[in-house]
Coordinates of C-alpha atoms in Angstrom, one line a residue:
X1 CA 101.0 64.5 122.0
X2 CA 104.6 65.4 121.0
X3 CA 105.0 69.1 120.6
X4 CA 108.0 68.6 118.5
X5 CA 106.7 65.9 116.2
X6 CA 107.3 67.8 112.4
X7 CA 104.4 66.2 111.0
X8 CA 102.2 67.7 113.9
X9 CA 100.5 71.4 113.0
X10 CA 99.3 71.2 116.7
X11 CA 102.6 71.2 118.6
X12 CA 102.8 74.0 120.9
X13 CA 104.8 76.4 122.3
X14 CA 106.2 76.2 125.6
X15 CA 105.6 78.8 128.0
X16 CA 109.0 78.3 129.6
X17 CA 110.6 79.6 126.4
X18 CA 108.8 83.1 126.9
X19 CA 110.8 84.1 129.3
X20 CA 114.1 83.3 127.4
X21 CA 112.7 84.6 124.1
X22 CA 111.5 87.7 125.4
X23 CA 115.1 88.4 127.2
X24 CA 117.0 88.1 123.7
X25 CA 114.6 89.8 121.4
X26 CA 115.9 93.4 120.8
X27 CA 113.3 94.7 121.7
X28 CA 113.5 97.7 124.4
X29 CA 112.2 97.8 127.6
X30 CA 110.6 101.4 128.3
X31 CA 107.0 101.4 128.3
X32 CA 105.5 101.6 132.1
X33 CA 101.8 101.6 133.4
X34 CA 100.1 105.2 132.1
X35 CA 102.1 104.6 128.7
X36 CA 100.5 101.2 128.1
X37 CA 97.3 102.6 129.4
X38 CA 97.2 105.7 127.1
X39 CA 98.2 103.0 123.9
X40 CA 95.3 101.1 124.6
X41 CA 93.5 104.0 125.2
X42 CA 94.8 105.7 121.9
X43 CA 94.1 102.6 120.0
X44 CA 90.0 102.4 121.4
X45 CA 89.0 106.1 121.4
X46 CA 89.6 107.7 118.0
X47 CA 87.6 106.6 115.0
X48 CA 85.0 105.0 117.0
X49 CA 83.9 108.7 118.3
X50 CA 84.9 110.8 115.2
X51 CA 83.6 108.7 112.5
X52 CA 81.8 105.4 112.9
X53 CA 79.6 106.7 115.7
X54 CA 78.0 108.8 113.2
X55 CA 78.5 106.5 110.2
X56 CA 76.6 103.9 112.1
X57 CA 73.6 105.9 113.7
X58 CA 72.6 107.6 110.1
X59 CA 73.8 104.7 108.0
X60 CA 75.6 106.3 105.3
X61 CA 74.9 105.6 101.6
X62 CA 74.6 101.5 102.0
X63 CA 73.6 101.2 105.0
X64 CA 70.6 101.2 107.5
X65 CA 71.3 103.5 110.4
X66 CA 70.6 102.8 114.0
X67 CA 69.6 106.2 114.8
X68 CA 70.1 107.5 118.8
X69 CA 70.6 103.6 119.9
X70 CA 73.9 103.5 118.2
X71 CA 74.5 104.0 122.2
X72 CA 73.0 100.6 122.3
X73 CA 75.0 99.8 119.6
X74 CA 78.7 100.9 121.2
X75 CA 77.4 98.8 124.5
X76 CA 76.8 95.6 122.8
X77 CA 79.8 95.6 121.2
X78 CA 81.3 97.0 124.4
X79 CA 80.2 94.1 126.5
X80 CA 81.2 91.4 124.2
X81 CA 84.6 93.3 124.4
X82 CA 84.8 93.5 128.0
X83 CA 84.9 89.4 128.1
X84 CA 87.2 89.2 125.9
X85 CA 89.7 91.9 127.6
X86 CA 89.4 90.1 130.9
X87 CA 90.9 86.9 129.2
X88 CA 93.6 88.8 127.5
X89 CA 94.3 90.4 131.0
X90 CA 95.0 86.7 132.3
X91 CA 97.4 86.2 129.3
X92 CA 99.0 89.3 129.6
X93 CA 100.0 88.6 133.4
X94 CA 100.9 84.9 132.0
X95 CA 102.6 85.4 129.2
X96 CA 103.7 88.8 128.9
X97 CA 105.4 88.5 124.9
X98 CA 105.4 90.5 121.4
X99 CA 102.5 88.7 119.4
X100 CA 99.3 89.2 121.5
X101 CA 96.4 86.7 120.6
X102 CA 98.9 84.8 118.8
X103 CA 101.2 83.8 120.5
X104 CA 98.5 82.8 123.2
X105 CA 96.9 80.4 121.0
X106 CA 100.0 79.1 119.2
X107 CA 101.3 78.3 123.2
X108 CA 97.3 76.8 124.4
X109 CA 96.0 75.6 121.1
X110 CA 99.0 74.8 118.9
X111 CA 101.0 76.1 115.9
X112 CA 97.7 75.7 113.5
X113 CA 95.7 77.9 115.9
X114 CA 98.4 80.4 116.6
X115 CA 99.5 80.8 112.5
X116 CA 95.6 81.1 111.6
X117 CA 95.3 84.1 114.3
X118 CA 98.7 85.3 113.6
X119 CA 97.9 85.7 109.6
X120 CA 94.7 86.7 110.7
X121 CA 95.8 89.9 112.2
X122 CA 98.6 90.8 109.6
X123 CA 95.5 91.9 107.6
X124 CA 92.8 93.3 110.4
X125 CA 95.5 95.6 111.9
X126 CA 96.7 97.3 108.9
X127 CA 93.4 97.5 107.4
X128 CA 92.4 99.2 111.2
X129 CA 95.2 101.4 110.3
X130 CA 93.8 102.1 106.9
X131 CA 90.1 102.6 108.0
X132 CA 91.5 105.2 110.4
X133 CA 93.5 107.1 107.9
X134 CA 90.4 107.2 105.9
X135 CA 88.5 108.8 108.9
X136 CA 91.1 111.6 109.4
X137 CA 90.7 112.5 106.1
X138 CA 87.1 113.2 106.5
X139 CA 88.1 115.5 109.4
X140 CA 91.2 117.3 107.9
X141 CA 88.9 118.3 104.7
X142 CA 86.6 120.0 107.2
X143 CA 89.7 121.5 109.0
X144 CA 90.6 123.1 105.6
X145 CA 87.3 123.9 104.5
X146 CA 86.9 126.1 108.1
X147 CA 89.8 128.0 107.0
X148 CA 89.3 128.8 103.9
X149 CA 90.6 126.5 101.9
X150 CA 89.2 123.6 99.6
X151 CA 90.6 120.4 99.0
X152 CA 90.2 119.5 95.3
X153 CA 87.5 116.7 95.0
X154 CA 89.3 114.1 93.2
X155 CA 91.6 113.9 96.5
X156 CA 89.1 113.4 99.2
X157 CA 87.5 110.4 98.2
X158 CA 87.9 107.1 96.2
X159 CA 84.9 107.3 93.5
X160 CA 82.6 104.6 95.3
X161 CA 82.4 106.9 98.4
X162 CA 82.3 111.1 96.3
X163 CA 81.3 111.9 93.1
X164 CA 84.4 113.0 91.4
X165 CA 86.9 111.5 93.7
X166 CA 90.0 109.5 92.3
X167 CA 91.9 108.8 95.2
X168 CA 91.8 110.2 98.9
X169 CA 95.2 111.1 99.4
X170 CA 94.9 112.7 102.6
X171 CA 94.8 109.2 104.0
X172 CA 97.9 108.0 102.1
X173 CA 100.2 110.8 103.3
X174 CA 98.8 110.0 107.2
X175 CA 99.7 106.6 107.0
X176 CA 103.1 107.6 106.0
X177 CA 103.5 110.1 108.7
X178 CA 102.9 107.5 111.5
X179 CA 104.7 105.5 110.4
X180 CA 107.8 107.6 110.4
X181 CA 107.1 108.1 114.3
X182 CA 106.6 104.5 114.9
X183 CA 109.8 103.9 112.9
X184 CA 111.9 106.3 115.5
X185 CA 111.4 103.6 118.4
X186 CA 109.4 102.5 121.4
X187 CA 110.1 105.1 123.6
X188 CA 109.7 108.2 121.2
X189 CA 106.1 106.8 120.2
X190 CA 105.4 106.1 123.8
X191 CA 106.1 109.7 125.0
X192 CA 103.8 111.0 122.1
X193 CA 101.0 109.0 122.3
X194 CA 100.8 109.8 126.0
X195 CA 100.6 113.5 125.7
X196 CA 98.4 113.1 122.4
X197 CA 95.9 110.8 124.5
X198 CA 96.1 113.1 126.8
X199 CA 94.6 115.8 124.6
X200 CA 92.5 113.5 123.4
X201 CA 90.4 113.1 126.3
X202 CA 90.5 116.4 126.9
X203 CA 88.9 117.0 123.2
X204 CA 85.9 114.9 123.7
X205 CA 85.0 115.8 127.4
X206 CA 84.8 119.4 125.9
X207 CA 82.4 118.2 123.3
X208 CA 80.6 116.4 125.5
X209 CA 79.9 119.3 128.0
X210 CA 79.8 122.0 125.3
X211 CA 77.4 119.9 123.2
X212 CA 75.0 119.2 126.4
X213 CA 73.6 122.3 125.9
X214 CA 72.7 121.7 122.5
X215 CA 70.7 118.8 123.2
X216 CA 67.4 118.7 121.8
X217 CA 65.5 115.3 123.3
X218 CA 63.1 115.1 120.7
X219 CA 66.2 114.1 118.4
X220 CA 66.2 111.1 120.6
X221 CA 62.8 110.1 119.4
X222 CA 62.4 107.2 117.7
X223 CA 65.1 105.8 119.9
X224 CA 65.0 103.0 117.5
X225 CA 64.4 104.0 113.9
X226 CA 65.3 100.5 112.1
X227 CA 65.0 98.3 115.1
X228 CA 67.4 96.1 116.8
X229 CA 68.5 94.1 113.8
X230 CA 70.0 97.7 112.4
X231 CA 71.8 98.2 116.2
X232 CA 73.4 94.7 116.1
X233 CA 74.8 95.3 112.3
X234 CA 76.4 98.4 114.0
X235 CA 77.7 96.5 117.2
X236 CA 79.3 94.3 114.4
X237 CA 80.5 97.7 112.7
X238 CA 81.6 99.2 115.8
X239 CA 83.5 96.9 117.1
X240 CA 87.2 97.5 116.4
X241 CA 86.5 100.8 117.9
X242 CA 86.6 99.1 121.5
X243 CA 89.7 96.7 121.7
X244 CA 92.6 98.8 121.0
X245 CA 93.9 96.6 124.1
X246 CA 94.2 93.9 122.0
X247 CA 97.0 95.8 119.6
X248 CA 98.4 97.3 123.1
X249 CA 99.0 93.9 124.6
X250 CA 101.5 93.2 121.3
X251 CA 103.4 95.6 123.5
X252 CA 103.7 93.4 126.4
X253 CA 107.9 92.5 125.7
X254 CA 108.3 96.3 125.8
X255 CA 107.2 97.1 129.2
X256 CA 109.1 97.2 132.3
X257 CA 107.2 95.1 134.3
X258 CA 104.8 93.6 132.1
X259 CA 103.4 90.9 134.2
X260 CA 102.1 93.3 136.5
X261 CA 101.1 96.4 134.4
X262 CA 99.4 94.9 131.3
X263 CA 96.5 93.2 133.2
X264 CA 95.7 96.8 134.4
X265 CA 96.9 99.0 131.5
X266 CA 94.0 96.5 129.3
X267 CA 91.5 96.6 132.1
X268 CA 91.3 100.2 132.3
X269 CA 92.2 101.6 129.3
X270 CA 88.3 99.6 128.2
X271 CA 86.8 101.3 131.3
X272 CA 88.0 104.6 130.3
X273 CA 87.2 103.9 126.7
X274 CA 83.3 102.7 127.0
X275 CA 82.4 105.9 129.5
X276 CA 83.6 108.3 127.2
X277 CA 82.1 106.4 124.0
X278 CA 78.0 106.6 126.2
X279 CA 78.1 110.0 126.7
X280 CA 80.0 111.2 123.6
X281 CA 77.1 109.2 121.6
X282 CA 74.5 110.8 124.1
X283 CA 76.0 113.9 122.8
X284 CA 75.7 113.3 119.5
X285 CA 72.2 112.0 118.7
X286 CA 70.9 114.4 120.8
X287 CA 72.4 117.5 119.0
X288 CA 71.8 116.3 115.5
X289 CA 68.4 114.3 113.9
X290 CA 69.7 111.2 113.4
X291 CA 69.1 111.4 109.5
X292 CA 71.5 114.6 109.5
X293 CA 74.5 112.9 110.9
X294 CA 76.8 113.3 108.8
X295 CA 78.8 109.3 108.3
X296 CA 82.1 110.6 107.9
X297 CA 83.0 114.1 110.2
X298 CA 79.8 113.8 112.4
X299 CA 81.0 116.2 115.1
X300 CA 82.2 118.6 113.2
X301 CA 79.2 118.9 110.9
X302 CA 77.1 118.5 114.6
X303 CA 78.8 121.9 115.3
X304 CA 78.0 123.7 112.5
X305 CA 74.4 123.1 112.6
X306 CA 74.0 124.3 115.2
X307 CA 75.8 127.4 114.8
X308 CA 79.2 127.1 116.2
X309 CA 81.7 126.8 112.8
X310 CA 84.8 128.1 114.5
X311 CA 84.2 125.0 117.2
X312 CA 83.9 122.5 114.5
X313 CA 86.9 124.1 112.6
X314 CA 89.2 123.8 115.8
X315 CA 87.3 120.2 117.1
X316 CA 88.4 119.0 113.0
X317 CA 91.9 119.8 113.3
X318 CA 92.4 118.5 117.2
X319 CA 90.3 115.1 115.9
X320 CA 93.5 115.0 112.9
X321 CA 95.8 114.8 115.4
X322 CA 94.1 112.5 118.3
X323 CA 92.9 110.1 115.8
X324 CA 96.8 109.3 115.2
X325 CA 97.0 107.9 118.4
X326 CA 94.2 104.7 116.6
X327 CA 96.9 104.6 114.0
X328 CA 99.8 104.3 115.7
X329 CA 98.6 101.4 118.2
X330 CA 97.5 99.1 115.3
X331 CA 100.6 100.1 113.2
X332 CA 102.8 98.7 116.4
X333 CA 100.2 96.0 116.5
X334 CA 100.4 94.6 113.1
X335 CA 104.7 95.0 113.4
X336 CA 104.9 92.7 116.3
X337 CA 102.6 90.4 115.7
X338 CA 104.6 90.0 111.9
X339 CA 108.2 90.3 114.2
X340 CA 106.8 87.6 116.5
X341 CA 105.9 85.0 113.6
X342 CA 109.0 85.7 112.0
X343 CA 110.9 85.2 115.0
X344 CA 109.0 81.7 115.7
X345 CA 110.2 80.8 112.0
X346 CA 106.5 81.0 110.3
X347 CA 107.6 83.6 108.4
X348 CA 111.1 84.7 107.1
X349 CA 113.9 85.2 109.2
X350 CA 114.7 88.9 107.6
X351 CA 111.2 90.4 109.2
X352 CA 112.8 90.0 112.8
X353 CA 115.5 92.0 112.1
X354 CA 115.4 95.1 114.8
X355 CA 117.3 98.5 114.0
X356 CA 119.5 100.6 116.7
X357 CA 116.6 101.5 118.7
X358 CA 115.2 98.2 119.0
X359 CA 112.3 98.5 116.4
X360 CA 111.2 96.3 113.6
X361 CA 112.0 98.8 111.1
X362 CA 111.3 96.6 108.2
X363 CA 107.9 94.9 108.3
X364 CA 107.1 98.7 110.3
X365 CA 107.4 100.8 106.7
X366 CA 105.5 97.6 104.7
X367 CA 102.7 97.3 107.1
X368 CA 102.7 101.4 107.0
X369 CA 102.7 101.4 103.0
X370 CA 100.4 98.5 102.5
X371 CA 97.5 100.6 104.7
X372 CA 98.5 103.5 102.9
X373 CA 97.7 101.5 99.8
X374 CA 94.4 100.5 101.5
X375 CA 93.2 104.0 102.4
X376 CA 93.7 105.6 99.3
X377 CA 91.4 103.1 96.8
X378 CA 88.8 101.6 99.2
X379 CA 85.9 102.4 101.1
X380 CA 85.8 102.5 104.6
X381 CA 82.7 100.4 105.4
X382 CA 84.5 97.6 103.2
X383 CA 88.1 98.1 105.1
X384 CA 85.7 97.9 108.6
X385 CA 83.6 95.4 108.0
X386 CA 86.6 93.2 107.2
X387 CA 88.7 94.0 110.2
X388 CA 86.3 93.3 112.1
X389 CA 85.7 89.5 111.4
X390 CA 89.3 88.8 111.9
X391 CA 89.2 90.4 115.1
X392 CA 86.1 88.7 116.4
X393 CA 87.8 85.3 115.5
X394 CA 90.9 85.9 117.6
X395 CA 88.6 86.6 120.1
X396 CA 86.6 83.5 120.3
X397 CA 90.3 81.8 120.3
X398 CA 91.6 83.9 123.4
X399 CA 88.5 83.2 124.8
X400 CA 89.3 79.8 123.9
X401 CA 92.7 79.0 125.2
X402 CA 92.3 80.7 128.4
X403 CA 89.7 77.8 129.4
X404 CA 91.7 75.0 128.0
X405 CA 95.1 76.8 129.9
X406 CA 93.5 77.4 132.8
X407 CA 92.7 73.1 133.0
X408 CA 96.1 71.6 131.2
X409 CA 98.5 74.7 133.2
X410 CA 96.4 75.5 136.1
X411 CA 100.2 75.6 137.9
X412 CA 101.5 78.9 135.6
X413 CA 101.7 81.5 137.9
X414 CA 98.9 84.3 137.1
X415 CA 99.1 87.7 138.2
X416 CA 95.5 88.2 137.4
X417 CA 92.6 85.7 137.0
X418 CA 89.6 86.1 135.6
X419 CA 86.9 85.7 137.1
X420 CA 83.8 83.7 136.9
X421 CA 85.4 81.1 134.6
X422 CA 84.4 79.4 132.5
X423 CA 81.6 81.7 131.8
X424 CA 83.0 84.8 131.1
X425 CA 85.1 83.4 128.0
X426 CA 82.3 81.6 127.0
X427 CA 80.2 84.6 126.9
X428 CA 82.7 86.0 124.7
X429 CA 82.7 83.4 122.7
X430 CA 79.1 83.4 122.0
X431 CA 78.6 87.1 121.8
X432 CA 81.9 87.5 119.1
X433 CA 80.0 84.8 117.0
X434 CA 76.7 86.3 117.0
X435 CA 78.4 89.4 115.8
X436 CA 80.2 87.7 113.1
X437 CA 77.1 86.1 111.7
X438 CA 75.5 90.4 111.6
X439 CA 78.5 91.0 108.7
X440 CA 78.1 90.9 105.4
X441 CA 78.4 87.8 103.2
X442 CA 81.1 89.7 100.9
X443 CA 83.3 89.9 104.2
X444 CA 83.1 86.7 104.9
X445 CA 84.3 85.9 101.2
X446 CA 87.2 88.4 101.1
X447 CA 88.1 87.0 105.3
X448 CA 87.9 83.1 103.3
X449 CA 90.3 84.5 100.5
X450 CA 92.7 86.1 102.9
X451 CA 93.2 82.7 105.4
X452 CA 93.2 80.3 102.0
X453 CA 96.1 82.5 100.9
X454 CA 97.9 82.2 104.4
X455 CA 97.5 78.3 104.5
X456 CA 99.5 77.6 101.3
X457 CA 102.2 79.9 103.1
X458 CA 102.1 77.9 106.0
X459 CA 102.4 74.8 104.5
X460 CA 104.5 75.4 101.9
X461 CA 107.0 77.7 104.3
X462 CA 105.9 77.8 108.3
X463 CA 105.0 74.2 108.9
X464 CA 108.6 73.4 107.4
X465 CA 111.2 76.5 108.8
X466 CA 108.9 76.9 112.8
X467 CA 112.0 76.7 115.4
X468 CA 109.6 73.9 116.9
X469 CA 110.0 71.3 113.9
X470 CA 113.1 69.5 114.8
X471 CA 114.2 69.4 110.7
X472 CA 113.9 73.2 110.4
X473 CA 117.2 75.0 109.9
X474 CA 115.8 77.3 112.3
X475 CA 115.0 74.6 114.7
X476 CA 115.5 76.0 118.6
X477 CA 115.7 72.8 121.5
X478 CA 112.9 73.7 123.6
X479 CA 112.3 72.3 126.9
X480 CA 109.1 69.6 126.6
X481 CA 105.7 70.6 127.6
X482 CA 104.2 67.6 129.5
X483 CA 101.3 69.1 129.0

């Protein structure tokens, strides 16, 4: 096959241009180890805790709730997850480049594959962003509420999800606010999101130990209220609360060294991640009947019932601020991945564009305004549900192209491989499928819509401009890929 052939759409990328790509960028180098490791955790621990755990166990007002096996609920999703990180680990050490899962399926599976995941994520990751920003708005209500002051109604809530509600603005202004700090460069959003993981962590292990001793067992019982087909539906749910490595890996051009610290940063940020999300669930279900969760400030509301308001007041305003860290992972996500496709000529050549500190200022403030558009008409189950089919599919293509790599480039040099191959990727692939299939027809309509829409840009615009077709204006020599 000839990689450069412009009527192929399955030419791919050579790796041996990463290296020279990644060198000329703009981007900055300044993000080490524990930074990457507290994005990735920032991006996984946030809304999954604070508002879809207890969204999922009760239900909320169309849904079927899983009840106390929503801990089920967080492991299934968790372990579907976990095969997937260990292939992006392999990548990451491999091919350590702005663009995440696409860029490793435009360089294993061609331009086709790489665009569809590419486009793909343009819309989960600032819908992510947008689902989170509806979450902190839940919390930041409460926060005023435990001081006295109430938010008028037709500000909290969009009308399908509060009586009276117009539009939640609370969510609008958030998504502006992050992306302001995202806009001020790599290194100022690195040193924040480390501190404000740090206090994240700190948050929940106090709710976890202060709400052991509210636990009341028979709260667990039925374990399984609705059965498993309810904990499944909230795996599928769930499950863009447990690979905020995915968005972190996007990152990779940024680090110092990031070959050797992304494999780890991805690895353990999940670990840290999936212990905190078990007992933070134990917490929950136990304190609260599962009916009496409330879907959108569970913890909070957890608090007050059981007599503690000045806790939930203080947990509401410390879950605000924590829950940014969700934000501002998926916000730097959804910028590289756009700077990367721009940069490989699929999109416009004005997106690339970097300001003096090395950021994608431009598609930074659209991504941040579109999510703000996002979280201020639309439900959250709706935004969720639909970030999480695109992110299942880009994992059943990294779990893809890391078998068909490993055989046509076994020679790459890999500073981690995963192990058990070929069945770990294949378990992903078969566990992210089986939870597309537990989503909503709508979803898969709206998902159908969205990647219709980006195939007329791509063959109308991408197929024609990619620095890979030889007759692009933007055409780049690359070395040939015998492979």
């Amino acid at each position: 096959m000839n990689e450069r052939n412009p009527n192929s759409v399955m030419r791919r990328k050579p790796i041996a241009d990463i290296g020279d790509e990644a060198a000329k960028n703009g981007l900055f180098k300044s993000l080490g180890l524990w930074q990457l490791t507290a994005i990735g955790v920032g991006g996984i621990i946030g809304i999954g805790i604070f508002t879809l755990a207890g969204l999922v166990a009760n239900g909320g007002p169309d849904g079927v709730g899983a009840g106390p096996a929503v801990l089920i609920s967080f492991l299934v999703a968790g372990l579907a997850s976990a095969a997937a990180a260990l292939s992006y680990a392999e990548f990451a050490g491999m091919i350590p480049r702005a663009g995440s899962a696409y860029t490793y399926g435009y360089v294993a599976l061609g331009e086709i594959v790489g665009w569809f995941i590419g486009w793909d994520l343009l819309l989960e990751y600032i819908a992510i962003v947008a689902v989170v920003a509806i979450g902190i708005s839940g919390y930041f209500t409460e926060f005023m509420s435990g001081i006295g002051i109430d938010i008028p109604t037709w500000m909290q809530g969009t009308p399908d999800t509060l009586d009276g509600g117009l539009i939640n603005l609370p969510a609008i202004v958030v998504c502006v606010l992050v992306t302001f700090i995202l806009s001020r460069g790599t290194q100022t959003f690195g040193r924040f999101e480390l501190v404000a993981v740090g206090l994240k962590v700190l948050l929940i292990l106090a709710i976890i130990v202060l709400g052991f001793f509210y636990i009341n067992t028979q709260n667990y019982v039925p374990f399984l209220p609705n059965g498993f087909g309810a904990v499944f539906t909230g795996a599928a749910t769930v499950f863009f609360a447990v690979f905020g490595y995915d968005a972190m890996s996007t990152a990779a051009e940024e680090a110092k060294d990031g070959k050797k610290h992304m494999p780890k940063a991805i690895l353990l940020s999940l670990a840290i991640a999936m212990v905190l999300y078990v007992l933070a669930t134990l917490v929950l279900t136990g304190m609260q009947n599962w009916q009496d969760i409330d879907p959108t400030a569970a913890f909070a509301v957890a608090f007050q019932s059981v007599g503690l308001p000045v806790v939930a007041t203080v947990l509401s305003a410390f879950a605000v601020i924590s829950i940014l860290t969700v934000m501002l992972t998926f916000l730097l996500g959804v910028s590289r991945v756009w700077f990367s496709m721009s940069r490989d000529g699929l999109l416009p050549k004005w997106f690339s564009g970097t300001d003096k500190r090395g950021t994608p200022a431009r598609v930074t403030w659209i991504a941040g305004l579109a999510a703000a558009v996002l979280a201020g008409v639309f439900p959250i189950r709706l935004i969720a549900d639909l970030t999480n089919i695109g992110i299942l599919a880009a994992f059943v293509v990294v779990c893809v192209a890391v078998i068909v790599l490993r055989r046509t480039r076994p020679d790459v040099p890999r500073t981690f491989r995963l192990p058990f191959m070929p069945w770990v990727p294949v378990f992903g692939v078969l566990s992210s499928a089986f939870l597309i299939t537990q989503l909503h027809w709508e979803t898969w309509l709206r998902f159908g819509i969205w990647l219709v829409i980006g195939l007329v840009i791509y063959f109308s615009y991408g197929r024609r401009n990619s620095v890979m077709n030889p007759k692009s204006p933007r055409y780049i020599e690359h070395p040939v890929d015998p492979h």
